[in-house]
Amino acid sequence: MSKLVAALAMSHSPLIPSIPTAPPIEKREKVQEAYDQCRVILEEKKPQAIIIISAEHMSTLSPQLIPPFTLGVAESYSGPLDKWIGIPQKEYKGSLEFSHFLLSRLYQNHFDVAMAGELALDHGIIQPLHFVEPREEEVVVIPVVLNGITPPLPSMKRCYEFGKVLREAIEEQEIFERVAILGTGGLSHWVGTKEMGTVNEEWDRRVLDLIQSGRAKEFACMNDEEIIPAGNGAEEVRAWSVVVGASLSNQGQVIAYENVKEWVTGLGFVEMKVEEGALV
């Protein structure tokens, strides 16, 4: 029987690998420990495939065509597209069969997702994957790119529902017995504005508290106005909302949080509890 074995949400920043020594050493070590803990979780759960969700950064897709959701349908993917971040180029194995199955189930559930036969992956997917992918076993990667930058954006609730459909598809397919889902982005940060470098730690901790205190759906279904105080980069937490939906749980465990202004981001790491067939 196929099942979801892990549901993780975490922040990313291209500055983590490109200027790794910018923050104080204690902050760097805590962030690395958080990524290491996420990697250990994945190594223990032994997924054969990882569905990884990140927001578009005006690089992976064309500025003239940005669907709400885009799913990779290719035999392999390469990255990072943004070569300057300091991570070596790598090719990741995909699965046409699994991607097509996911698409068919999404279509049946009224999600008209774009399919990408070619998809170069940027830091939003490659940077966290570089730190957390299992070391001993090669896993299949299924990338999902959502619109988290160019209004109008898909609502947080729509992303939450998207995650629930992904969960259904994961359990219906017979291609991979063990699948993990990973959402990357956020937390609070501003990109390309005068506030860049600011972190709204109060907002970040409120989000993490909602998740840890059993109110994850309340976070996952936030309205747009609730995200504004955390900056335009915080719109990426839609990827976290997908993970909450896929977990079918209202609670997660906070692994770590660091306010790292040198990497212009509030960095959060969460493992969602994976419920068996429960509906939030």
PDB file of C-alpha atoms in Angstrom:
ATOM      1  CA  MET A   1       0.000   0.000   0.000  1.00  0.00           C
ATOM      2  CA  SER A   2       1.334   3.424  -0.941  1.00  0.00           C
ATOM      3  CA  LYS A   3       1.539   6.057   1.759  1.00  0.00           C
ATOM      4  CA  LEU A   4       2.885   9.465   2.679  1.00  0.00           C
ATOM      5  CA  VAL A   5       5.750   8.842   5.081  1.00  0.00           C
ATOM      6  CA  ALA A   6       6.943  12.400   5.785  1.00  0.00           C
ATOM      7  CA  ALA A   7       5.636  15.958   5.445  1.00  0.00           C
ATOM      8  CA  LEU A   8       8.198  18.708   5.959  1.00  0.00           C
ATOM      9  CA  ALA A   9       8.057  22.489   5.551  1.00  0.00           C
ATOM     10  CA  MET A  10      11.146  24.652   5.616  1.00  0.00           C
ATOM     11  CA  SER A  11      12.557  27.978   4.545  1.00  0.00           C
ATOM     12  CA  HIS A  12      15.091  28.574   1.805  1.00  0.00           C
ATOM     13  CA  SER A  13      17.427  31.375   0.817  1.00  0.00           C
ATOM     14  CA  PRO A  14      19.933  31.588  -2.042  1.00  0.00           C
ATOM     15  CA  LEU A  15      22.231  33.429   0.365  1.00  0.00           C
ATOM     16  CA  ILE A  16      22.698  30.392   2.611  1.00  0.00           C
ATOM     17  CA  PRO A  17      25.096  28.683   0.193  1.00  0.00           C
ATOM     18  CA  SER A  18      26.328  31.846  -1.565  1.00  0.00           C
ATOM     19  CA  ILE A  19      27.438  33.786   1.532  1.00  0.00           C
ATOM     20  CA  PRO A  20      27.537  31.000   4.118  1.00  0.00           C
ATOM     21  CA  THR A  21      29.684  32.821   6.675  1.00  0.00           C
ATOM     22  CA  ALA A  22      27.694  36.083   6.757  1.00  0.00           C
ATOM     23  CA  PRO A  23      25.668  35.398   9.934  1.00  0.00           C
ATOM     24  CA  PRO A  24      27.166  34.774  13.384  1.00  0.00           C
ATOM     25  CA  ILE A  25      28.481  31.236  13.727  1.00  0.00           C
ATOM     26  CA  GLU A  26      25.862  30.196  16.281  1.00  0.00           C
ATOM     27  CA  LYS A  27      23.050  31.054  13.860  1.00  0.00           C
ATOM     28  CA  ARG A  28      24.782  29.265  10.988  1.00  0.00           C
ATOM     29  CA  GLU A  29      25.226  26.152  13.086  1.00  0.00           C
ATOM     30  CA  LYS A  30      21.587  26.106  14.238  1.00  0.00           C
ATOM     31  CA  VAL A  31      20.323  26.442  10.661  1.00  0.00           C
ATOM     32  CA  GLN A  32      22.625  23.666   9.482  1.00  0.00           C
ATOM     33  CA  GLU A  33      21.487  21.479  12.385  1.00  0.00           C
ATOM     34  CA  ALA A  34      17.868  22.041  11.334  1.00  0.00           C
ATOM     35  CA  TYR A  35      18.566  20.995   7.760  1.00  0.00           C
ATOM     36  CA  ASP A  36      20.505  17.993   9.068  1.00  0.00           C
ATOM     37  CA  GLN A  37      17.573  16.973  11.240  1.00  0.00           C
ATOM     38  CA  CYS A  38      15.242  17.167   8.250  1.00  0.00           C
ATOM     39  CA  ARG A  39      17.655  14.997   6.278  1.00  0.00           C
ATOM     40  CA  VAL A  40      17.753  12.439   9.096  1.00  0.00           C
ATOM     41  CA  ILE A  41      13.946  12.317   9.116  1.00  0.00           C
ATOM     42  CA  LEU A  42      13.927  11.567   5.406  1.00  0.00           C
ATOM     43  CA  GLU A  43      16.671   8.963   5.738  1.00  0.00           C
ATOM     44  CA  GLU A  44      14.713   7.232   8.499  1.00  0.00           C
ATOM     45  CA  LYS A  45      11.430   7.335   6.552  1.00  0.00           C
ATOM     46  CA  LYS A  46      13.127   6.080   3.369  1.00  0.00           C
ATOM     47  CA  PRO A  47      10.894   7.689   0.705  1.00  0.00           C
ATOM     48  CA  GLN A  48      11.328   6.471  -2.856  1.00  0.00           C
ATOM     49  CA  ALA A  49      10.005   9.765  -4.194  1.00  0.00           C
ATOM     50  CA  ILE A  50       9.860  13.327  -2.901  1.00  0.00           C
ATOM     51  CA  ILE A  51       7.253  15.818  -4.102  1.00  0.00           C
ATOM     52  CA  ILE A  52       8.843  19.226  -3.518  1.00  0.00           C
ATOM     53  CA  ILE A  53       6.905  22.476  -3.748  1.00  0.00           C
ATOM     54  CA  SER A  54       8.357  25.955  -4.108  1.00  0.00           C
ATOM     55  CA  ALA A  55       7.247  29.335  -5.393  1.00  0.00           C
ATOM     56  CA  GLU A  56       8.224  30.806  -8.734  1.00  0.00           C
ATOM     57  CA  HIS A  57      11.021  33.400  -8.504  1.00  0.00           C
ATOM     58  CA  MET A  58      10.608  34.900 -11.988  1.00  0.00           C
ATOM     59  CA  SER A  59      13.272  32.513 -13.251  1.00  0.00           C
ATOM     60  CA  THR A  60      11.931  28.982 -13.650  1.00  0.00           C
ATOM     61  CA  LEU A  61       8.888  29.999 -15.695  1.00  0.00           C
ATOM     62  CA  SER A  62       8.320  32.749 -18.239  1.00  0.00           C
ATOM     63  CA  PRO A  63       7.126  36.127 -16.911  1.00  0.00           C
ATOM     64  CA  GLN A  64       4.528  35.957 -19.681  1.00  0.00           C
ATOM     65  CA  LEU A  65       3.049  32.673 -18.414  1.00  0.00           C
ATOM     66  CA  ILE A  66       2.819  31.931 -14.705  1.00  0.00           C
ATOM     67  CA  PRO A  67       0.129  29.350 -13.877  1.00  0.00           C
ATOM     68  CA  PRO A  68      -1.080  29.016 -10.290  1.00  0.00           C
ATOM     69  CA  PHE A  69       0.404  25.499 -10.165  1.00  0.00           C
ATOM     70  CA  THR A  70       2.935  23.813 -12.462  1.00  0.00           C
ATOM     71  CA  LEU A  71       3.997  20.184 -12.100  1.00  0.00           C
ATOM     72  CA  GLY A  72       7.141  18.767 -13.641  1.00  0.00           C
ATOM     73  CA  VAL A  73       6.570  15.915 -16.085  1.00  0.00           C
ATOM     74  CA  ALA A  74      10.051  14.850 -17.124  1.00  0.00           C
ATOM     75  CA  GLU A  75      12.474  11.979 -16.783  1.00  0.00           C
ATOM     76  CA  SER A  76      15.001  14.263 -15.093  1.00  0.00           C
ATOM     77  CA  TYR A  77      15.550  17.800 -13.846  1.00  0.00           C
ATOM     78  CA  SER A  78      18.704  19.846 -13.445  1.00  0.00           C
ATOM     79  CA  GLY A  79      19.720  22.724 -11.237  1.00  0.00           C
ATOM     80  CA  PRO A  80      20.353  25.121  -9.782  1.00  0.00           C
ATOM     81  CA  LEU A  81      19.208  27.445 -12.543  1.00  0.00           C
ATOM     82  CA  ASP A  82      20.744  30.345 -10.598  1.00  0.00           C
ATOM     83  CA  LYS A  83      24.331  29.111 -10.822  1.00  0.00           C
ATOM     84  CA  TRP A  84      25.728  31.940  -8.688  1.00  0.00           C
ATOM     85  CA  ILE A  85      24.418  30.469  -5.429  1.00  0.00           C
ATOM     86  CA  GLY A  86      27.394  28.142  -5.070  1.00  0.00           C
ATOM     87  CA  ILE A  87      25.721  24.739  -5.270  1.00  0.00           C
ATOM     88  CA  PRO A  88      27.178  22.310  -7.841  1.00  0.00           C
ATOM     89  CA  GLN A  89      25.018  21.459 -10.832  1.00  0.00           C
ATOM     90  CA  LYS A  90      23.180  18.176 -10.443  1.00  0.00           C
ATOM     91  CA  GLU A  91      20.636  16.116 -12.334  1.00  0.00           C
ATOM     92  CA  TYR A  92      17.695  14.710 -10.394  1.00  0.00           C
ATOM     93  CA  LYS A  93      15.741  11.681 -11.529  1.00  0.00           C
ATOM     94  CA  GLY A  94      12.050  12.197 -12.267  1.00  0.00           C
ATOM     95  CA  SER A  95       9.174   9.809 -13.016  1.00  0.00           C
ATOM     96  CA  LEU A  96       6.909  10.333 -15.995  1.00  0.00           C
ATOM     97  CA  GLU A  97       4.509   7.688 -14.731  1.00  0.00           C
ATOM     98  CA  PHE A  98       4.126   9.211 -11.276  1.00  0.00           C
ATOM     99  CA  SER A  99       3.850  12.770 -12.593  1.00  0.00           C
ATOM    100  CA  HIS A 100       1.149  11.782 -15.082  1.00  0.00           C
ATOM    101  CA  PHE A 101      -0.758   9.960 -12.359  1.00  0.00           C
ATOM    102  CA  LEU A 102      -0.646  13.011 -10.089  1.00  0.00           C
ATOM    103  CA  LEU A 103      -1.823  15.236 -12.926  1.00  0.00           C
ATOM    104  CA  SER A 104      -4.726  12.964 -13.785  1.00  0.00           C
ATOM    105  CA  ARG A 105      -5.949  12.951 -10.180  1.00  0.00           C
ATOM    106  CA  LEU A 106      -5.527  16.712  -9.862  1.00  0.00           C
ATOM    107  CA  TYR A 107      -7.551  17.218 -13.054  1.00  0.00           C
ATOM    108  CA  GLN A 108     -10.281  14.920 -11.761  1.00  0.00           C
ATOM    109  CA  ASN A 109     -10.459  17.054  -8.625  1.00  0.00           C
ATOM    110  CA  HIS A 110     -10.803  20.373 -10.491  1.00  0.00           C
ATOM    111  CA  PHE A 111      -7.168  21.504 -10.342  1.00  0.00           C
ATOM    112  CA  ASP A 112      -6.147  22.507 -13.864  1.00  0.00           C
ATOM    113  CA  VAL A 113      -2.410  22.252 -13.254  1.00  0.00           C
ATOM    114  CA  ALA A 114       0.090  23.153 -15.952  1.00  0.00           C
ATOM    115  CA  MET A 115       2.504  20.402 -16.986  1.00  0.00           C
ATOM    116  CA  ALA A 116       6.148  21.142 -17.714  1.00  0.00           C
ATOM    117  CA  GLY A 117       8.031  18.652 -19.869  1.00  0.00           C
ATOM    118  CA  GLU A 118      11.200  20.621 -19.196  1.00  0.00           C
ATOM    119  CA  LEU A 119      11.864  22.400 -15.922  1.00  0.00           C
ATOM    120  CA  ALA A 120      15.159  23.878 -14.769  1.00  0.00           C
ATOM    121  CA  LEU A 121      15.037  24.154 -10.991  1.00  0.00           C
ATOM    122  CA  ASP A 122      16.110  27.283  -9.130  1.00  0.00           C
ATOM    123  CA  HIS A 123      17.274  27.793  -5.553  1.00  0.00           C
ATOM    124  CA  GLY A 124      13.763  27.421  -4.138  1.00  0.00           C
ATOM    125  CA  ILE A 125      13.922  23.698  -4.803  1.00  0.00           C
ATOM    126  CA  ILE A 126      17.634  22.979  -5.169  1.00  0.00           C
ATOM    127  CA  GLN A 127      18.955  24.770  -2.069  1.00  0.00           C
ATOM    128  CA  PRO A 128      16.829  22.891   0.507  1.00  0.00           C
ATOM    129  CA  LEU A 129      17.070  19.655  -1.462  1.00  0.00           C
ATOM    130  CA  HIS A 130      20.855  19.967  -1.486  1.00  0.00           C
ATOM    131  CA  PHE A 131      20.841  19.992   2.315  1.00  0.00           C
ATOM    132  CA  VAL A 132      18.140  17.415   3.091  1.00  0.00           C
ATOM    133  CA  GLU A 133      18.126  14.765   0.359  1.00  0.00           C
ATOM    134  CA  PRO A 134      19.025  11.302   1.704  1.00  0.00           C
ATOM    135  CA  ARG A 135      22.683  10.508   1.228  1.00  0.00           C
ATOM    136  CA  GLU A 136      22.610   6.752   0.715  1.00  0.00           C
ATOM    137  CA  GLU A 137      19.634   6.269  -1.594  1.00  0.00           C
ATOM    138  CA  GLU A 138      18.730   8.118  -4.794  1.00  0.00           C
ATOM    139  CA  VAL A 139      15.137   9.327  -4.693  1.00  0.00           C
ATOM    140  CA  VAL A 140      12.840  10.440  -7.477  1.00  0.00           C
ATOM    141  CA  VAL A 141      12.028  14.157  -7.402  1.00  0.00           C
ATOM    142  CA  ILE A 142       8.667  15.549  -8.507  1.00  0.00           C
ATOM    143  CA  PRO A 143       8.825  19.382  -8.575  1.00  0.00           C
ATOM    144  CA  VAL A 144       5.783  21.601  -8.163  1.00  0.00           C
ATOM    145  CA  VAL A 145       6.146  25.330  -8.801  1.00  0.00           C
ATOM    146  CA  LEU A 146       3.373  27.577  -7.542  1.00  0.00           C
ATOM    147  CA  ASN A 147       2.764  31.245  -8.176  1.00  0.00           C
ATOM    148  CA  GLY A 148       3.842  33.010  -5.019  1.00  0.00           C
ATOM    149  CA  ILE A 149       5.060  36.293  -6.472  1.00  0.00           C
ATOM    150  CA  THR A 150       2.850  37.699  -9.256  1.00  0.00           C
ATOM    151  CA  PRO A 151      -0.674  38.768  -8.175  1.00  0.00           C
ATOM    152  CA  PRO A 152      -3.275  37.511  -8.274  1.00  0.00           C
ATOM    153  CA  LEU A 153      -1.961  34.543  -6.291  1.00  0.00           C
ATOM    154  CA  PRO A 154      -3.739  31.281  -5.502  1.00  0.00           C
ATOM    155  CA  SER A 155      -5.247  31.600  -2.047  1.00  0.00           C
ATOM    156  CA  MET A 156      -3.717  29.849   0.923  1.00  0.00           C
ATOM    157  CA  LYS A 157      -6.899  27.778   1.245  1.00  0.00           C
ATOM    158  CA  ARG A 158      -6.636  26.725  -2.409  1.00  0.00           C
ATOM    159  CA  CYS A 159      -3.052  25.587  -1.760  1.00  0.00           C
ATOM    160  CA  TYR A 160      -4.249  23.683   1.304  1.00  0.00           C
ATOM    161  CA  GLU A 161      -6.883  21.914  -0.799  1.00  0.00           C
ATOM    162  CA  PHE A 162      -4.241  21.210  -3.455  1.00  0.00           C
ATOM    163  CA  GLY A 163      -2.227  19.391  -0.798  1.00  0.00           C
ATOM    164  CA  LYS A 164      -5.211  17.270   0.208  1.00  0.00           C
ATOM    165  CA  VAL A 165      -5.677  16.132  -3.386  1.00  0.00           C
ATOM    166  CA  LEU A 166      -1.976  15.319  -3.649  1.00  0.00           C
ATOM    167  CA  ARG A 167      -2.360  13.115  -0.571  1.00  0.00           C
ATOM    168  CA  GLU A 168      -5.263  11.253  -2.154  1.00  0.00           C
ATOM    169  CA  ALA A 169      -3.232  10.708  -5.305  1.00  0.00           C
ATOM    170  CA  ILE A 170      -0.212   9.485  -3.352  1.00  0.00           C
ATOM    171  CA  GLU A 171      -2.303   6.832  -1.635  1.00  0.00           C
ATOM    172  CA  GLU A 172      -4.116   5.765  -4.808  1.00  0.00           C
ATOM    173  CA  GLN A 173      -1.006   5.173  -6.941  1.00  0.00           C
ATOM    174  CA  GLU A 174       1.008   1.953  -6.959  1.00  0.00           C
ATOM    175  CA  ILE A 175       4.253   3.263  -8.444  1.00  0.00           C
ATOM    176  CA  PHE A 176       6.028   4.151  -5.196  1.00  0.00           C
ATOM    177  CA  GLU A 177       5.153   2.663  -1.817  1.00  0.00           C
ATOM    178  CA  ARG A 178       6.787   5.450   0.182  1.00  0.00           C
ATOM    179  CA  VAL A 179       6.474   9.129  -0.713  1.00  0.00           C
ATOM    180  CA  ALA A 180       7.522  12.310   1.113  1.00  0.00           C
ATOM    181  CA  ILE A 181       6.310  15.854   0.546  1.00  0.00           C
ATOM    182  CA  LEU A 182       8.459  18.916   1.124  1.00  0.00           C
ATOM    183  CA  GLY A 183       7.336  22.545   0.938  1.00  0.00           C
ATOM    184  CA  THR A 184       9.930  25.302   0.872  1.00  0.00           C
ATOM    185  CA  GLY A 185       9.755  29.079   1.186  1.00  0.00           C
ATOM    186  CA  GLY A 186       9.267  31.932   3.657  1.00  0.00           C
ATOM    187  CA  LEU A 187       9.103  32.792   6.381  1.00  0.00           C
ATOM    188  CA  SER A 188       8.985  36.588   6.644  1.00  0.00           C
ATOM    189  CA  HIS A 189      11.206  38.516   4.248  1.00  0.00           C
ATOM    190  CA  TRP A 190      11.125  41.264   1.670  1.00  0.00           C
ATOM    191  CA  VAL A 191      12.643  40.980  -1.814  1.00  0.00           C
ATOM    192  CA  GLY A 192      13.667  43.975  -3.934  1.00  0.00           C
ATOM    193  CA  THR A 193      12.166  46.593  -1.620  1.00  0.00           C
ATOM    194  CA  LYS A 194      13.554  49.083   0.893  1.00  0.00           C
ATOM    195  CA  GLU A 195      12.573  46.673   3.687  1.00  0.00           C
ATOM    196  CA  MET A 196      14.897  43.964   2.359  1.00  0.00           C
ATOM    197  CA  GLY A 197      16.867  42.550   5.280  1.00  0.00           C
ATOM    198  CA  THR A 198      13.965  43.027   7.696  1.00  0.00           C
ATOM    199  CA  VAL A 199      12.514  39.996   9.446  1.00  0.00           C
ATOM    200  CA  ASN A 200       9.150  40.053  11.223  1.00  0.00           C
ATOM    201  CA  GLU A 201      10.005  37.593  13.961  1.00  0.00           C
ATOM    202  CA  GLU A 202       6.693  38.117  15.760  1.00  0.00           C
ATOM    203  CA  TRP A 203       4.787  37.028  12.651  1.00  0.00           C
ATOM    204  CA  ASP A 204       7.083  34.061  12.104  1.00  0.00           C
ATOM    205  CA  ARG A 205       6.662  32.819  15.653  1.00  0.00           C
ATOM    206  CA  ARG A 206       2.903  33.221  15.444  1.00  0.00           C
ATOM    207  CA  VAL A 207       2.852  30.960  12.377  1.00  0.00           C
ATOM    208  CA  LEU A 208       5.022  28.360  14.092  1.00  0.00           C
ATOM    209  CA  ASP A 209       2.912  28.538  17.244  1.00  0.00           C
ATOM    210  CA  LEU A 210      -0.281  27.952  15.253  1.00  0.00           C
ATOM    211  CA  ILE A 211       1.255  24.836  13.719  1.00  0.00           C
ATOM    212  CA  GLN A 212       2.678  23.448  16.956  1.00  0.00           C
ATOM    213  CA  SER A 213      -0.412  24.197  19.056  1.00  0.00           C
ATOM    214  CA  GLY A 214      -2.760  22.214  16.827  1.00  0.00           C
ATOM    215  CA  ARG A 215      -4.085  25.085  14.711  1.00  0.00           C
ATOM    216  CA  ALA A 216      -2.178  24.386  11.512  1.00  0.00           C
ATOM    217  CA  LYS A 217      -5.276  24.707   9.341  1.00  0.00           C
ATOM    218  CA  GLU A 218      -5.806  28.225  10.695  1.00  0.00           C
ATOM    219  CA  PHE A 219      -2.357  29.107   9.377  1.00  0.00           C
ATOM    220  CA  ALA A 220      -2.822  27.165   6.137  1.00  0.00           C
ATOM    221  CA  CYS A 221      -6.012  29.069   5.318  1.00  0.00           C
ATOM    222  CA  MET A 222      -4.807  32.585   6.182  1.00  0.00           C
ATOM    223  CA  ASN A 223      -6.172  35.350   3.985  1.00  0.00           C
ATOM    224  CA  ASP A 224      -3.908  37.585   1.917  1.00  0.00           C
ATOM    225  CA  GLU A 225      -4.121  40.506   4.342  1.00  0.00           C
ATOM    226  CA  GLU A 226      -2.683  38.385   7.147  1.00  0.00           C
ATOM    227  CA  ILE A 227       0.489  37.716   5.145  1.00  0.00           C
ATOM    228  CA  ILE A 228       1.215  41.330   4.135  1.00  0.00           C
ATOM    229  CA  PRO A 229       2.972  42.252   7.432  1.00  0.00           C
ATOM    230  CA  ALA A 230       5.563  39.543   6.745  1.00  0.00           C
ATOM    231  CA  GLY A 231       6.671  40.899   3.368  1.00  0.00           C
ATOM    232  CA  ASN A 232       6.334  39.926  -0.271  1.00  0.00           C
ATOM    233  CA  GLY A 233       8.676  36.962   0.276  1.00  0.00           C
ATOM    234  CA  ALA A 234       6.337  35.507   2.875  1.00  0.00           C
ATOM    235  CA  GLU A 235       3.854  34.755   0.092  1.00  0.00           C
ATOM    236  CA  GLU A 236       5.982  31.640  -0.444  1.00  0.00           C
ATOM    237  CA  VAL A 237       4.401  30.025   2.616  1.00  0.00           C
ATOM    238  CA  ARG A 238       1.723  28.793   0.242  1.00  0.00           C
ATOM    239  CA  ALA A 239       4.109  25.855  -0.197  1.00  0.00           C
ATOM    240  CA  TRP A 240       3.782  25.192   3.544  1.00  0.00           C
ATOM    241  CA  SER A 241       0.006  25.282   3.167  1.00  0.00           C
ATOM    242  CA  VAL A 242       0.240  22.492   0.582  1.00  0.00           C
ATOM    243  CA  VAL A 243       2.201  20.392   3.084  1.00  0.00           C
ATOM    244  CA  VAL A 244      -0.355  20.980   5.838  1.00  0.00           C
ATOM    245  CA  GLY A 245      -3.119  19.881   3.489  1.00  0.00           C
ATOM    246  CA  ALA A 246      -1.235  16.769   2.434  1.00  0.00           C
ATOM    247  CA  SER A 247      -0.533  15.781   6.032  1.00  0.00           C
ATOM    248  CA  LEU A 248      -4.263  15.720   6.861  1.00  0.00           C
ATOM    249  CA  SER A 249      -3.163  16.952  10.273  1.00  0.00           C
ATOM    250  CA  ASN A 250      -3.740  20.062  12.338  1.00  0.00           C
ATOM    251  CA  GLN A 251      -0.458  19.827  14.203  1.00  0.00           C
ATOM    252  CA  GLY A 252       3.255  19.774  13.505  1.00  0.00           C
ATOM    253  CA  GLN A 253       6.514  19.863  15.410  1.00  0.00           C
ATOM    254  CA  VAL A 254       8.724  22.922  15.105  1.00  0.00           C
ATOM    255  CA  ILE A 255      12.268  21.740  14.481  1.00  0.00           C
ATOM    256  CA  ALA A 256      13.940  25.149  14.602  1.00  0.00           C
ATOM    257  CA  TYR A 257      13.576  28.867  13.972  1.00  0.00           C
ATOM    258  CA  GLU A 258      16.251  31.491  13.399  1.00  0.00           C
ATOM    259  CA  ASN A 259      15.949  35.173  12.563  1.00  0.00           C
ATOM    260  CA  VAL A 260      18.847  35.621  10.143  1.00  0.00           C
ATOM    261  CA  LYS A 261      18.907  39.134   8.751  1.00  0.00           C
ATOM    262  CA  GLU A 262      22.206  38.401   6.968  1.00  0.00           C
ATOM    263  CA  TRP A 263      20.297  35.891   4.844  1.00  0.00           C
ATOM    264  CA  VAL A 264      17.330  38.348   4.752  1.00  0.00           C
ATOM    265  CA  THR A 265      14.905  35.686   5.977  1.00  0.00           C
ATOM    266  CA  GLY A 266      13.185  34.277   9.002  1.00  0.00           C
ATOM    267  CA  LEU A 267      14.139  30.609   8.715  1.00  0.00           C
ATOM    268  CA  GLY A 268      11.631  28.048   9.995  1.00  0.00           C
ATOM    269  CA  PHE A 269      11.596  24.244   9.920  1.00  0.00           C
ATOM    270  CA  VAL A 270       8.562  22.076  10.669  1.00  0.00           C
ATOM    271  CA  GLU A 271       7.657  18.397  10.546  1.00  0.00           C
ATOM    272  CA  MET A 272       3.913  17.895  10.174  1.00  0.00           C
ATOM    273  CA  LYS A 273       2.271  14.940  11.815  1.00  0.00           C
ATOM    274  CA  VAL A 274       1.017  12.592   9.100  1.00  0.00           C
ATOM    275  CA  GLU A 275      -2.496  11.452   9.915  1.00  0.00           C
ATOM    276  CA  GLU A 276      -3.949   8.223   8.574  1.00  0.00           C
ATOM    277  CA  GLY A 277      -6.984   9.148   6.542  1.00  0.00           C
ATOM    278  CA  ALA A 278      -8.115  11.928   8.887  1.00  0.00           C
ATOM    279  CA  LEU A 279      -9.653  15.099   7.499  1.00  0.00           C
ATOM    280  CA  VAL A 280      -8.995  18.465   9.094  1.00  0.00           C
TER     281      VAL A 280
END
